[in-house]
XYZ file of C-alpha atoms in Angstrom:
589
model
C 85.937 -22.253 1.145
C 85.755 -24.847 4.058
C 87.987 -26.600 6.385
C 90.699 -28.558 4.511
C 90.125 -31.811 4.437
C 93.969 -32.302 4.571
C 93.935 -31.480 8.250
C 92.415 -34.244 10.152
C 91.592 -33.331 13.495
C 95.274 -34.425 15.005
C 96.132 -32.535 18.603
C 98.578 -29.708 18.140
C 101.299 -30.262 20.606
C 103.710 -27.026 20.159
C 107.300 -27.550 20.963
C 110.276 -25.212 20.135
C 112.905 -26.153 17.370
C 115.629 -24.140 15.832
C 115.408 -22.326 12.498
C 117.659 -25.137 10.371
C 115.199 -27.699 11.897
C 111.884 -26.594 9.850
C 111.063 -28.749 7.255
C 108.324 -28.157 4.437
C 104.819 -29.262 5.631
C 106.064 -28.186 9.554
C 102.881 -26.032 11.380
C 104.568 -23.155 12.057
C 104.599 -20.296 14.418
C 106.708 -17.858 15.014
C 106.376 -17.188 18.801
C 104.468 -19.620 21.738
C 102.295 -16.196 21.916
C 100.994 -16.870 18.291
C 100.564 -20.833 18.976
C 98.662 -19.738 22.187
C 96.434 -17.445 19.691
C 95.622 -20.445 17.397
C 97.780 -18.334 14.639
C 99.928 -21.014 12.569
C 100.967 -21.429 9.390
C 102.258 -24.289 7.205
C 105.989 -24.082 6.016
C 105.861 -24.467 2.320
C 109.408 -24.575 1.363
C 112.675 -23.319 2.938
C 115.886 -21.662 1.295
C 119.180 -20.958 2.796
C 120.119 -17.618 2.022
C 123.870 -17.630 3.520
C 125.285 -19.815 6.243
C 123.537 -17.556 9.282
C 120.135 -16.854 7.320
C 117.168 -18.995 6.096
C 114.205 -17.717 4.428
C 111.069 -19.957 4.791
C 107.976 -19.311 2.883
C 104.590 -19.508 5.034
C 100.690 -20.213 3.713
C 97.756 -20.217 6.451
C 96.923 -24.230 6.690
C 93.318 -23.430 5.164
C 94.586 -21.924 2.121
C 95.467 -17.964 1.612
C 98.430 -15.896 0.189
C 102.109 -16.549 0.891
C 104.570 -14.619 2.754
C 107.900 -14.859 3.894
C 109.884 -14.297 6.975
C 114.124 -14.905 7.262
C 115.498 -16.721 10.296
C 118.873 -17.032 11.494
C 119.851 -20.496 12.105
C 120.029 -20.233 15.731
C 116.807 -18.487 16.217
C 114.074 -20.812 18.174
C 110.580 -21.183 16.496
C 107.355 -23.238 17.597
C 105.913 -26.169 15.419
C 102.985 -28.204 16.083
C 104.041 -31.612 16.304
C 102.066 -31.918 12.914
C 102.807 -31.913 9.605
C 100.526 -31.320 6.267
C 101.119 -31.794 2.812
C 101.970 -28.589 1.583
C 100.988 -29.457 -1.592
C 97.456 -29.441 -0.841
C 96.875 -26.295 0.489
C 95.240 -23.804 -1.790
C 96.919 -20.464 -2.776
C 93.997 -18.260 -2.659
C 93.446 -14.576 -1.974
C 90.299 -12.680 -0.977
C 89.048 -10.408 -3.767
C 88.682 -6.638 -2.663
C 84.935 -5.632 -2.293
C 85.223 -1.952 -2.655
C 83.658 -1.453 -5.747
C 81.148 -4.538 -5.486
C 77.496 -3.539 -4.850
C 75.716 -5.260 -2.314
C 72.040 -6.747 -2.541
C 69.936 -8.354 0.231
C 70.288 -11.607 -0.099
C 73.799 -11.850 -0.938
C 75.989 -14.298 1.476
C 79.527 -13.555 3.013
C 81.665 -16.451 4.136
C 84.564 -15.885 6.235
C 87.231 -18.151 7.695
C 90.407 -17.606 9.681
C 92.295 -19.581 7.653
C 95.302 -19.539 10.282
C 93.509 -21.587 12.680
C 93.457 -25.097 11.598
C 90.246 -25.926 13.649
C 88.534 -22.829 12.487
C 85.209 -23.448 10.860
C 83.521 -20.816 8.208
C 81.194 -18.692 9.075
C 78.479 -17.196 7.137
C 76.414 -13.651 6.990
C 73.381 -13.012 5.201
C 72.526 -9.398 4.283
C 69.079 -8.657 4.900
C 67.509 -4.968 5.021
C 70.933 -3.244 4.129
C 72.912 -5.244 7.240
C 74.761 -8.157 7.242
C 73.525 -11.199 9.926
C 75.403 -13.982 11.251
C 73.527 -17.364 9.800
C 71.876 -18.631 13.192
C 73.288 -15.651 15.245
C 71.638 -13.148 17.443
C 70.474 -9.975 16.268
C 73.535 -8.276 17.846
C 75.650 -9.944 15.171
C 74.704 -7.466 12.261
C 77.600 -5.790 10.696
C 77.445 -3.199 8.188
C 78.613 -2.789 4.574
C 81.718 -1.199 5.328
C 82.710 -3.728 7.924
C 82.665 -6.095 5.569
C 84.524 -4.390 2.939
C 86.969 -3.711 5.654
C 87.038 -7.529 6.231
C 87.829 -8.005 2.899
C 90.337 -5.467 2.526
C 92.627 -6.628 5.189
C 91.822 -10.554 4.878
C 94.952 -11.648 3.216
C 97.014 -9.567 5.736
C 95.430 -11.168 8.869
C 95.213 -14.551 7.803
C 91.768 -14.912 6.761
C 89.432 -15.794 3.725
C 86.634 -13.856 2.838
C 83.866 -15.094 -0.390
C 81.073 -13.147 -1.618
C 78.057 -14.695 -2.719
C 76.152 -12.842 -4.649
C 72.504 -13.619 -4.478
C 71.425 -15.979 -6.948
C 69.269 -14.984 -9.777
C 65.992 -16.652 -9.603
C 65.477 -19.767 -11.801
C 62.820 -18.835 -14.879
C 59.285 -19.216 -14.033
C 57.504 -21.829 -15.850
C 55.966 -20.318 -19.060
C 52.900 -17.903 -18.469
C 53.488 -17.563 -14.471
C 52.834 -13.703 -13.397
C 53.454 -11.820 -10.622
C 49.608 -11.152 -8.560
C 48.711 -8.390 -6.835
C 45.681 -7.323 -4.801
C 43.744 -4.067 -5.873
C 40.427 -4.229 -4.118
C 38.944 -5.124 -0.814
C 35.533 -5.601 0.755
C 33.986 -6.951 3.744
C 31.014 -7.789 5.525
C 31.728 -8.425 9.283
C 30.338 -8.708 12.880
C 31.874 -4.974 13.217
C 29.615 -3.611 10.466
C 29.533 -3.480 6.409
C 32.519 -2.498 4.910
C 36.350 -2.603 5.175
C 36.081 0.557 6.810
C 33.969 -0.582 9.951
C 36.392 -3.432 9.840
C 39.340 -1.853 9.937
C 38.366 0.946 12.424
C 36.621 -1.457 14.542
C 39.987 -3.668 14.526
C 42.399 -0.782 15.473
C 40.050 0.433 18.176
C 39.566 -3.085 19.941
C 36.065 -3.342 19.508
C 34.383 -6.589 18.908
C 31.142 -7.812 17.229
C 30.130 -10.863 19.140
C 26.106 -10.410 20.340
C 23.731 -11.917 22.472
C 21.155 -14.154 20.222
C 17.821 -12.780 20.784
C 15.776 -15.187 18.613
C 13.368 -17.617 20.141
C 15.236 -20.631 18.108
C 17.806 -20.110 19.850
C 16.043 -20.330 23.519
C 17.200 -23.386 25.503
C 20.803 -23.529 23.996
C 23.787 -23.743 26.319
C 25.532 -20.941 24.253
C 23.599 -18.030 22.908
C 26.448 -15.699 21.726
C 27.840 -15.109 18.145
C 29.828 -12.888 15.949
C 26.725 -11.524 14.047
C 26.654 -8.981 10.898
C 24.768 -6.070 13.164
C 22.608 -5.314 9.740
C 20.086 -7.335 7.690
C 21.936 -7.852 4.018
C 18.803 -8.068 2.412
C 18.175 -5.083 2.655
C 21.382 -3.533 1.083
C 20.180 -5.252 -1.902
C 17.319 -5.053 -4.672
C 14.618 -7.297 -3.376
C 13.869 -9.421 -5.979
C 17.985 -10.337 -6.077
C 17.937 -10.657 -2.368
C 15.167 -13.343 -2.205
C 17.198 -15.609 -4.525
C 20.115 -15.601 -2.463
C 21.033 -17.230 1.129
C 22.720 -15.131 3.663
C 26.175 -16.175 2.954
C 25.358 -15.212 -0.423
C 23.807 -11.429 0.409
C 27.191 -11.214 2.644
C 29.273 -12.197 -0.582
C 27.606 -10.312 -2.983
C 28.208 -6.865 -0.742
C 31.535 -7.592 0.012
C 32.399 -8.427 -3.759
C 30.323 -5.018 -4.804
C 32.541 -3.333 -2.426
C 35.822 -4.903 -3.545
C 35.226 -4.399 -7.250
C 34.593 -0.771 -6.873
C 37.679 -0.336 -4.641
C 39.726 -1.619 -7.373
C 38.650 0.911 -9.493
C 35.854 -0.941 -11.635
C 32.582 0.438 -12.611
C 29.496 -0.470 -11.344
C 27.559 -3.223 -12.790
C 30.646 -5.583 -13.555
C 32.559 -6.522 -16.344
C 30.781 -5.361 -19.400
C 30.384 -1.873 -17.751
C 34.234 -2.156 -16.802
C 35.035 -2.780 -20.176
C 36.589 -6.550 -19.339
C 36.187 -9.589 -21.261
C 33.856 -11.327 -18.778
C 36.028 -14.906 -19.675
C 39.307 -13.589 -18.101
C 37.510 -12.735 -14.656
C 37.004 -15.365 -12.287
C 35.355 -15.948 -8.785
C 36.891 -18.104 -6.247
C 34.993 -18.237 -3.148
C 35.406 -20.659 0.375
C 32.523 -21.941 2.358
C 31.706 -24.876 4.622
C 28.068 -24.821 4.264
C 27.560 -21.560 2.881
C 23.710 -20.669 4.855
C 22.657 -23.946 6.880
C 19.049 -22.092 7.596
C 18.016 -22.709 4.275
C 17.939 -26.743 4.533
C 16.891 -26.633 7.986
C 13.859 -24.302 7.194
C 13.005 -26.445 4.154
C 13.071 -29.601 6.529
C 10.950 -27.529 9.008
C 8.282 -26.478 6.192
C 8.025 -30.441 4.674
C 6.850 -31.567 7.912
C 4.721 -28.527 8.535
C 3.369 -28.028 5.566
C 3.911 -31.312 3.588
C 5.680 -31.001 -0.226
C 3.708 -27.940 -1.537
C 5.312 -26.106 1.506
C 8.787 -26.603 0.369
C 9.965 -23.459 -1.675
C 11.215 -24.233 -5.382
C 14.787 -22.429 -4.705
C 15.489 -24.237 -1.435
C 18.318 -26.964 -3.613
C 19.921 -24.145 -5.650
C 19.906 -22.030 -2.448
C 21.378 -24.834 -0.172
C 24.210 -25.753 -2.148
C 27.599 -24.271 -0.479
C 28.500 -22.962 -4.103
C 25.599 -20.351 -3.875
C 27.896 -17.365 -3.033
C 30.771 -17.797 -6.008
C 27.504 -18.434 -8.536
C 25.588 -15.366 -7.165
C 28.611 -13.148 -7.276
C 29.189 -14.413 -10.972
C 25.786 -13.248 -11.686
C 25.970 -9.936 -9.986
C 28.928 -8.642 -11.904
C 28.797 -10.890 -15.367
C 31.884 -13.086 -14.313
C 32.045 -16.003 -16.734
C 35.767 -17.027 -16.667
C 34.776 -19.269 -14.053
C 33.141 -19.201 -10.285
C 34.888 -22.027 -8.171
C 34.080 -23.056 -4.564
C 36.249 -24.350 -1.879
C 35.143 -26.457 0.977
C 37.902 -27.255 3.051
C 36.347 -26.565 7.141
C 38.045 -23.391 8.260
C 40.597 -23.165 5.858
C 38.037 -22.468 2.748
C 38.521 -18.732 2.623
C 42.235 -18.990 2.291
C 42.660 -21.872 0.223
C 40.017 -20.217 -2.246
C 42.553 -17.057 -2.278
C 45.293 -19.345 -2.916
C 43.902 -21.249 -5.750
C 42.426 -18.199 -7.236
C 46.463 -16.569 -7.135
C 47.195 -19.729 -9.126
C 44.459 -19.404 -11.545
C 45.983 -15.738 -12.229
C 49.724 -16.861 -12.414
C 49.478 -19.525 -14.797
C 47.036 -17.280 -16.899
C 43.565 -18.693 -16.514
C 42.456 -15.326 -15.854
C 43.500 -12.285 -15.447
C 41.414 -10.821 -12.735
C 39.770 -12.966 -9.584
C 37.463 -12.147 -6.971
C 38.433 -14.600 -3.843
C 37.779 -15.123 -0.221
C 35.011 -16.751 1.849
C 31.594 -16.409 3.037
C 29.595 -17.853 5.830
C 26.185 -17.888 7.531
C 26.120 -20.745 9.970
C 24.900 -19.050 13.275
C 22.107 -21.270 13.388
C 20.269 -23.440 16.500
C 21.412 -26.705 15.207
C 25.185 -25.470 14.574
C 25.403 -24.200 17.642
C 24.229 -27.154 19.693
C 26.358 -29.274 17.899
C 29.475 -26.768 18.844
C 28.283 -26.752 22.217
C 28.006 -30.280 22.355
C 32.017 -30.830 21.278
C 32.243 -28.261 24.114
C 34.071 -25.940 21.486
C 32.240 -23.004 22.398
C 33.062 -19.991 24.890
C 30.548 -18.518 26.963
C 29.978 -15.340 28.699
C 28.295 -11.567 28.836
C 29.457 -9.764 25.314
C 28.676 -6.575 27.510
C 31.972 -6.823 29.657
C 34.187 -7.487 26.757
C 34.964 -9.822 23.935
C 33.871 -13.989 25.336
C 36.672 -15.252 22.487
C 40.137 -15.069 24.501
C 42.737 -15.988 21.643
C 46.604 -17.186 22.979
C 44.754 -16.082 26.745
C 45.730 -17.916 29.881
C 41.659 -18.153 30.456
C 40.656 -19.325 26.836
C 37.816 -22.042 26.639
C 36.444 -22.225 23.193
C 35.573 -19.948 20.056
C 32.589 -17.798 19.145
C 30.750 -18.671 16.392
C 30.121 -16.384 13.569
C 29.333 -15.163 10.285
C 29.930 -12.832 7.110
C 32.220 -12.399 4.023
C 35.387 -10.795 3.014
C 36.632 -10.554 -0.865
C 39.959 -9.228 -2.340
C 40.444 -8.505 -6.109
C 43.166 -10.184 -7.064
C 44.968 -9.631 -10.694
C 47.882 -10.375 -12.719
C 50.825 -7.168 -12.009
C 50.892 -6.346 -15.559
C 46.957 -6.203 -16.063
C 46.668 -3.811 -12.975
C 49.612 -1.230 -13.726
C 48.367 -1.488 -17.353
C 45.131 0.381 -16.235
C 46.792 2.254 -13.428
C 45.493 0.805 -10.436
C 45.907 1.240 -6.851
C 48.034 -2.071 -5.352
C 47.705 -2.745 -1.872
C 50.118 -5.399 -1.601
C 51.262 -8.430 -3.733
C 49.532 -11.961 -3.207
C 53.044 -13.668 -3.090
C 52.568 -17.140 -2.362
C 50.378 -19.846 -0.431
C 51.346 -23.183 1.110
C 48.459 -26.358 1.988
C 48.929 -29.294 4.185
C 46.935 -31.978 6.099
C 47.662 -33.346 10.002
C 46.233 -36.478 9.149
C 45.825 -36.830 12.890
C 42.079 -36.426 13.963
C 38.506 -35.659 12.632
C 38.378 -32.735 14.677
C 40.971 -32.116 17.147
C 44.725 -30.424 16.239
C 47.825 -32.063 15.784
C 49.350 -30.934 19.271
C 52.906 -31.383 17.334
C 52.094 -28.535 15.206
C 53.850 -30.460 12.146
C 51.298 -30.287 9.647
C 50.872 -26.511 10.443
C 54.931 -25.746 10.364
C 54.619 -27.494 6.858
C 52.170 -25.141 5.412
C 53.973 -21.979 6.468
C 57.258 -23.054 4.967
C 55.451 -23.866 1.711
C 53.829 -20.440 1.740
C 57.017 -18.901 2.319
C 58.545 -20.912 -0.499
C 55.926 -20.503 -2.987
C 56.656 -16.415 -2.337
C 60.156 -16.918 -3.193
C 60.912 -15.508 0.192
C 62.953 -16.789 3.143
C 61.921 -17.229 6.835
C 63.849 -14.156 7.712
C 61.563 -12.111 5.438
C 58.137 -12.598 8.051
C 57.466 -9.553 9.218
C 54.121 -10.509 10.938
C 51.796 -13.007 11.565
C 47.709 -12.938 11.197
C 46.922 -16.288 13.376
C 44.113 -18.161 13.265
C 43.978 -18.493 17.126
C 40.423 -19.774 17.665
C 40.928 -19.593 21.464
C 40.564 -23.214 21.913
C 42.769 -24.366 24.465
C 44.979 -27.076 22.023
C 44.542 -25.614 18.719
C 46.153 -22.016 20.263
C 49.368 -24.281 21.463
C 49.547 -26.053 18.034
C 49.696 -22.855 15.999
C 51.963 -21.318 18.557
C 54.368 -24.245 18.358
C 54.433 -24.432 14.711
C 55.386 -20.857 14.622
C 58.192 -20.936 16.910
C 59.705 -23.978 15.365
C 59.261 -22.194 11.837
C 60.258 -18.765 13.199
C 63.299 -20.085 14.612
C 62.843 -18.670 17.772
C 62.667 -14.884 16.109
C 60.384 -12.196 17.733
C 57.923 -11.747 15.046
C 54.759 -10.109 16.278
C 51.539 -11.971 15.689
C 47.575 -10.588 15.831
C 44.954 -12.763 16.307
C 41.528 -10.890 15.272
C 38.914 -13.789 16.657
C 38.401 -11.915 19.628
C 37.093 -9.037 17.452
C 35.199 -11.394 15.212
C 34.297 -14.646 16.585
C 35.630 -17.339 14.121
C 33.817 -16.792 10.619
C 34.255 -20.801 9.798
C 34.844 -20.817 6.166
C 34.648 -16.847 5.573
C 37.454 -16.523 8.324
C 40.125 -16.676 5.573
C 38.668 -14.123 3.469
C 38.181 -11.349 6.269
C 41.344 -11.855 7.879
C 43.140 -11.507 4.674
C 41.607 -8.304 4.404
C 43.052 -7.125 7.153
C 46.102 -8.730 6.820
C 46.402 -6.389 3.311
C 44.925 -3.536 5.306
C 48.085 -4.097 7.472
C 50.825 -4.307 5.015
C 49.040 -1.299 3.499
C 48.943 1.284 6.544
C 51.665 -0.212 8.081
C 49.828 -0.987 11.635
C 49.252 -4.141 13.284
C 46.091 -4.096 15.280
C 45.859 -5.592 18.706
C 44.727 -8.802 19.902
C 41.166 -8.217 21.650
C 40.115 -10.713 24.494
C 43.880 -11.580 25.228
C 44.090 -9.985 29.138
C 46.824 -12.205 30.631
C 48.582 -14.181 27.695
C 49.319 -17.746 28.431
C 53.256 -18.164 28.981
C 53.072 -21.673 27.076
C 52.057 -19.432 23.641
C 55.589 -18.100 23.846
C 54.850 -15.583 21.184
C 54.824 -11.620 20.969
C 51.586 -11.426 20.684
C 50.068 -7.689 19.836
C 47.874 -6.459 22.636
C 46.495 -3.354 24.153
C 46.745 -0.925 21.266
C 48.015 -0.892 17.556
C 51.950 -1.273 17.039
C 53.717 -0.172 13.809
C 54.695 -2.584 11.449
C 58.235 -3.366 11.652
C 60.456 -2.251 8.669
C 62.667 -5.562 8.682
C 60.722 -7.896 6.646
C 58.309 -7.785 4.069
C 56.370 -11.001 4.097
C 52.802 -11.097 6.012
C 51.755 -14.687 6.804
C 47.683 -14.858 7.163
C 46.594 -18.404 8.713
C 43.669 -20.853 8.509
C 43.214 -24.264 9.847
C 40.291 -26.441 10.183
C 38.458 -29.205 11.445
C 39.945 -32.612 10.150
C 43.478 -31.154 9.611
C 42.972 -28.434 6.812
C 45.941 -26.154 6.942
C 46.264 -23.567 4.809
C 48.799 -20.358 5.209
C 48.598 -17.186 2.451
C 51.900 -15.227 2.017
C 51.291 -11.471 1.480
C 54.448 -9.383 0.608
C 54.467 -5.108 0.471
C 55.256 -3.333 -2.187
C 56.915 0.288 -2.629
């Protein structure tokens, strides 16, 4: 139902004629007033009924139903100075919609068929109401309005067509829905998801002064550090074989495993086939201190002073391997290294491994421990670190006018992911659906983000598309927002572009936590899941005065209720070198 190709853009010049002068093809208006209101019909045929009367059959110029008028021969009418091919104008009626059950995703196409210059208008049904496609929020109408339009369309000279939401194409063999059933976290706010969530809602931060003498002389001596020694929470023999990042990962994985309802000890104690369970963790370096310490011992004591486990405790994959050892997981133990996007990409890869039947359950997230003198000095040399006194408030100011860099941090965040049928079969509590994810690369600079935000926008769109959703479904964004000047602007520009000006609330968590590097995506995914589960958006700490150039609805000051007009939450992670990863989570009833 579109504008007819048989009605070329020829100016309409109304003038009056008598009834006998009307011929088929004329653009016809009964009165000058109807012509002025762009209410025209096309003469389909004429029939003299008597010497005094002519019967004229009319049809809207863009298609519709016929109706007849009886004219006296001396009666004057208006024609448009333009003749159409009456045989090319479709005879069509708008079907009644009284018995139709509408669903979100349905479309309604309306056309004012009596106006030759009219264009089709489309409405999309989202969250129980119809909104004009591309129109303002106030353009929303109800189901009753739509049914009333359809009932009166023929009489009004309109065309109304209902297009049901298309049935999603059959998935590739083996594709399955993936859900989140367990959460675990070790962060600068404390050990456990309870400490994390309470700290986020209360607006606390975990950024501290670095007290060790190895940090003396550094230009920046603050970081988001875990407030307890993880080694003290693990059996001593096991802790001695793990680097600090692996210790974080094992603690978070144990919490997530128990939160998902599985038995202490791992797969065997839980009655699971260990070959059907996997691990997928992100890390940039894991624990940089092990390699630095080994090099120092080599210089101070010689080759015999280097511990034998230095190499296996140095590799970034140690966290994934230690989680698989601790819970006896043999399906796979993968490590993703893509700068600060590592944790989010690791979760996305686990989603796909479950979707396509490689495993049924996966622990996924990120772990990092890179608060070391060399890393801190390197970031400071790049002029990337924020300074400030943590006692006066968070030194990390995401999206703020006075932002001046990120705060380095450490920790781990782990999700338990399962195929939905696996989770439902055991009666598991489901937090949300891990609905999709998207990747892209900026191909712009070794460290700086692409200022256009085009790469970020691509990852955002891909995540929504992979989730089988629409951009209108996005209800909240957990932003990467490191508090660097250029990085925050690039992300904000991408979000404005993709969301099309919609006021979608955004939260940035690095004011609470600092930047946890490869663990950021895992921890922020845990927070995003809790946001969906509880229906509450944490505030953004450190953003006292929003930068006008950001142009986003940043949640600040206090928690805010999650809007009920959508079901997708996006969690963003972007890394040095142009790595972009976005996770799409969907709330479940």
